[in-house]
Amino acid sequence: MSRTTRIERYRNIGIMAHIDAGKTTLTERILFFTGRIHAMGEVHDGATEMDWMPQEKQRGITITSAATTASWKPMRGPFAGTAHRINILDTPGHVDFTIEVERSLRVLDGAVAVFDASQGVEPQSETVWHQADRHGVPRIAFLNKMDKVGADFAMCVRSIQQRLDANPVPVQLPIGAGPEFRGLVDLPRMRALFFDEETGVPTEGEIPAELLAEAEALRLRLIEACAEVDGTVMRKYVEGRLADLTEEELERALRMGTLQRRLVPVLCGAAFKNKGVQMLLDGIVNYLPAPSDLPAVEGETPDTRVRVTRPANAEEPLCAIVFKLMHDKAVGSIVFLRVYSGTLRTGMAVLNTRQQRRERVGRLMFMHANKREEVDEVHAGDICAALNLKGVRTGDTLCAPEAPVVLESLHCPEPVIQLAIEARSRADQQKMEDGLARLASEDPSLHVEVDPETGQRLLSGMGELHLEIIVDRLRTEYGVEARVGQPKVAWRETLLQKVRQEYRHVRQTGGPGQYAHVVLEVAPAPRGSGLVFVDDTHGGVIPKELVPAIE
Ligand code: GDP
């Protein structure tokens, strides 16, 4: 058992995926296997543990990045037998909620990218993958739905390499695919694991003879990838001493390569059938970074704007970022915090540098899947919820008053859709104002202004679905019935200009040929699928995901 400090035993991770790849099912299975929930609800029947808001349950999509704390003792690898805390930040798969993805990417340290093994890389996976690249987030890949007809491990690995320009390194090989999927070869150990159909419990066995050659070829590829990032592996590789390579050496090199973002370990399974989830949990602990593996967070002093760095250490002065606000009827406002340095205690005075206010910290808690655990203090590396903090907005920094710092806030893409709304009655007017003010404090991608001509409120947001949910929340949470106008493209001209520039670039560099035409029009897509662009020769529509870098 390795000796590690508390912060080295944290993993703050996100699970990112194209919608329908199985992220919700996987998250729920992770919570089940980490012992936090004991009955697995079917996804989309309203019983899923991660999805909180009624809209999420009705629509069967995950909108908010709920943070959930779980605990896992890896069964294999360098950290075997040591309990680790895994904080899971849920990232939505729907394009309209890119701001939610941004906000969790801002505070997580590593991510699991989930793919549908029968589809490979899909357009939204590309969008989220590139966002994660921008934030420098180390990743592992999980090829889910290996039990589905058409599941193709090799095709997925190729598509990650080609479409995402990544360096995928399989650390497992599936045994069978589709209905025949029954286990995995663990490549660093060269052992087979067969899953119990009912419980998913793996038992070790011999690698089936017909897979041996393929497993050996993949293991060699794994060793080569490890050699590129680790001197010890390289030495043994060039000296031809492959038999001397230990499992620990390979695991250490895989971890280093992942942290340096030079490779992406690829694992697989079928969340729905409970297959491969425990190995993925081992992979999360073994390959993804602890907060202490990452560079110290940077910020600046509020007045003099001098750059400061704060290492992830509980003894440093406190600094934390507010990455999410939620409102709960029973407890009031819940502020989700990522603590980067120092220690935060209940009753302590903190400075909100962005709002220039001092606050006293009320209750602190960890949110588990099915309970809230109240604690007296939280430390560098923790993700927690604070109650009764007033006047806080998403993106604010909280710090020790004697060591003030402002951390970089959340990157907010420009809104793309605008909607005019007005309260149906005068009585509802004030309620609507209050509701909108609160919703805008929770969601930095929602902009509210007054139309100078009509006096109506203009809401701008990330897509039709985003604004529909805002209107829905006004009704369900604030009891406001609003009249809603037709959605329009916000700042249409700016957008058009950007898209045209981008297309010119695509044309010059010989990018995706069939779309490389001049964009003539930009319009809201039917039912919340973002924007469509009409081009000159096709006269058709181009889905927003295929137009790079318009944010
Ligand atoms: P999300 O949109 O990414 O959160 O995906 P969900 O978890 O909601 O899953 C989408 C659909 O795929 C649901 O019908 C799931 O039951 C199904 N699904 C999830 N995991 C698996 C799997 O491992 N195998 C198969 N065959 N289906 C799965």
PDB file of C-alpha atoms and ligand atoms in Angstrom, residues 16-29 42-44 48 51 60-62 90-91 93 114 116 142-149 269-275, ligand 1:
ATOM      1  CA  MET A  16     -18.252  13.981 -20.446  1.00  0.00           C
ATOM      2  CA  ALA A  17     -20.074  12.490 -23.372  1.00  0.00           C
ATOM      3  CA  HIS A  18     -22.294  12.887 -26.379  1.00  0.00           C
ATOM      4  CA  ILE A  19     -25.924  12.715 -25.310  1.00  0.00           C
ATOM      5  CA  ASP A  20     -27.103   9.084 -25.115  1.00  0.00           C
ATOM      6  CA  ALA A  21     -23.588   7.636 -24.834  1.00  0.00           C
ATOM      7  CA  GLY A  22     -24.599   6.413 -21.383  1.00  0.00           C
ATOM      8  CA  LYS A  23     -23.138   9.040 -19.083  1.00  0.00           C
ATOM      9  CA  THR A  24     -26.116   9.048 -16.716  1.00  0.00           C
ATOM     10  CA  THR A  25     -26.178   5.239 -16.527  1.00  0.00           C
ATOM     11  CA  LEU A  26     -22.430   5.142 -15.942  1.00  0.00           C
ATOM     12  CA  THR A  27     -22.554   7.818 -13.223  1.00  0.00           C
ATOM     13  CA  GLU A  28     -25.324   5.957 -11.495  1.00  0.00           C
ATOM     14  CA  ARG A  29     -23.405   2.662 -11.671  1.00  0.00           C
ATOM     15  CA  GLU A  42     -33.551   3.066 -14.628  1.00  0.00           C
ATOM     16  CA  VAL A  43     -32.398   6.115 -16.521  1.00  0.00           C
ATOM     17  CA  HIS A  44     -35.096   8.432 -17.882  1.00  0.00           C
ATOM     18  CA  THR A  48     -31.888   8.646 -11.610  1.00  0.00           C
ATOM     19  CA  ASP A  51     -30.318  14.506 -12.007  1.00  0.00           C
ATOM     20  CA  GLY A  60     -34.138  12.938 -19.481  1.00  0.00           C
ATOM     21  CA  ILE A  61     -31.096  15.112 -19.970  1.00  0.00           C
ATOM     22  CA  THR A  62     -28.589  16.296 -17.443  1.00  0.00           C
ATOM     23  CA  ASP A  90     -21.667  16.049 -13.836  1.00  0.00           C
ATOM     24  CA  THR A  91     -21.172  17.659 -17.241  1.00  0.00           C
ATOM     25  CA  GLY A  93     -23.916  16.402 -23.095  1.00  0.00           C
ATOM     26  CA  VAL A 114     -17.569   8.278 -22.543  1.00  0.00           C
ATOM     27  CA  ASP A 116     -20.905   4.752 -27.469  1.00  0.00           C
ATOM     28  CA  PHE A 142     -14.438   4.694 -21.651  1.00  0.00           C
ATOM     29  CA  LEU A 143     -15.987   2.868 -24.598  1.00  0.00           C
ATOM     30  CA  ASN A 144     -19.439   2.105 -23.239  1.00  0.00           C
ATOM     31  CA  LYS A 145     -22.153  -0.164 -24.672  1.00  0.00           C
ATOM     32  CA  MET A 146     -19.705  -2.915 -25.653  1.00  0.00           C
ATOM     33  CA  ASP A 147     -22.731  -5.217 -25.368  1.00  0.00           C
ATOM     34  CA  LYS A 148     -24.582  -3.429 -28.166  1.00  0.00           C
ATOM     35  CA  VAL A 149     -24.875  -4.955 -31.615  1.00  0.00           C
ATOM     36  CA  GLY A 269     -17.386  -1.962 -20.731  1.00  0.00           C
ATOM     37  CA  ALA A 270     -21.150  -1.860 -20.585  1.00  0.00           C
ATOM     38  CA  ALA A 271     -22.397   0.348 -17.772  1.00  0.00           C
ATOM     39  CA  PHE A 272     -25.936  -0.861 -18.227  1.00  0.00           C
ATOM     40  CA  LYS A 273     -24.814  -4.459 -17.677  1.00  0.00           C
ATOM     41  CA  ASN A 274     -22.476  -3.479 -14.789  1.00  0.00           C
ATOM     42  CA  LYS A 275     -19.491  -4.628 -16.804  1.00  0.00           C
TER      43      LYS A 275
HETATM   44  P1  GDP B   1     -26.671  10.028 -21.421  1.00  0.00           P
HETATM   45  O1  GDP B   1     -27.594  10.790 -22.314  1.00  0.00           O
HETATM   46  O2  GDP B   1     -25.271  10.011 -21.931  1.00  0.00           O
HETATM   47  O3  GDP B   1     -26.773  10.372 -19.986  1.00  0.00           O
HETATM   48  O4  GDP B   1     -27.096   8.477 -21.610  1.00  0.00           O
HETATM   49  P2  GDP B   1     -28.000   7.537 -20.705  1.00  0.00           P
HETATM   50  O5  GDP B   1     -27.238   7.018 -19.535  1.00  0.00           O
HETATM   51  O6  GDP B   1     -29.271   8.225 -20.449  1.00  0.00           O
HETATM   52  O7  GDP B   1     -28.186   6.303 -21.694  1.00  0.00           O
HETATM   53  C1  GDP B   1     -28.788   6.424 -22.958  1.00  0.00           C
HETATM   54  C2  GDP B   1     -29.411   5.114 -23.356  1.00  0.00           C
HETATM   55  O8  GDP B   1     -28.392   4.129 -23.528  1.00  0.00           O
HETATM   56  C3  GDP B   1     -30.349   4.559 -22.291  1.00  0.00           C
HETATM   57  O9  GDP B   1     -31.447   3.969 -22.947  1.00  0.00           O
HETATM   58  C4  GDP B   1     -29.515   3.509 -21.588  1.00  0.00           C
HETATM   59  O10 GDP B   1     -30.292   2.471 -21.033  1.00  0.00           O
HETATM   60  C5  GDP B   1     -28.647   3.004 -22.711  1.00  0.00           C
HETATM   61  N1  GDP B   1     -27.359   2.475 -22.211  1.00  0.00           N
HETATM   62  C6  GDP B   1     -26.534   3.037 -21.294  1.00  0.00           C
HETATM   63  N2  GDP B   1     -25.471   2.251 -21.073  1.00  0.00           N
HETATM   64  C7  GDP B   1     -25.613   1.172 -21.886  1.00  0.00           C
HETATM   65  C8  GDP B   1     -24.822  -0.004 -22.100  1.00  0.00           C
HETATM   66  O11 GDP B   1     -23.788  -0.240 -21.495  1.00  0.00           O
HETATM   67  N3  GDP B   1     -25.301  -0.871 -23.039  1.00  0.00           N
HETATM   68  C9  GDP B   1     -26.469  -0.663 -23.736  1.00  0.00           C
HETATM   69  N4  GDP B   1     -26.832  -1.592 -24.628  1.00  0.00           N
HETATM   70  N5  GDP B   1     -27.226   0.417 -23.524  1.00  0.00           N
HETATM   71  C10 GDP B   1     -26.822   1.316 -22.617  1.00  0.00           C
END
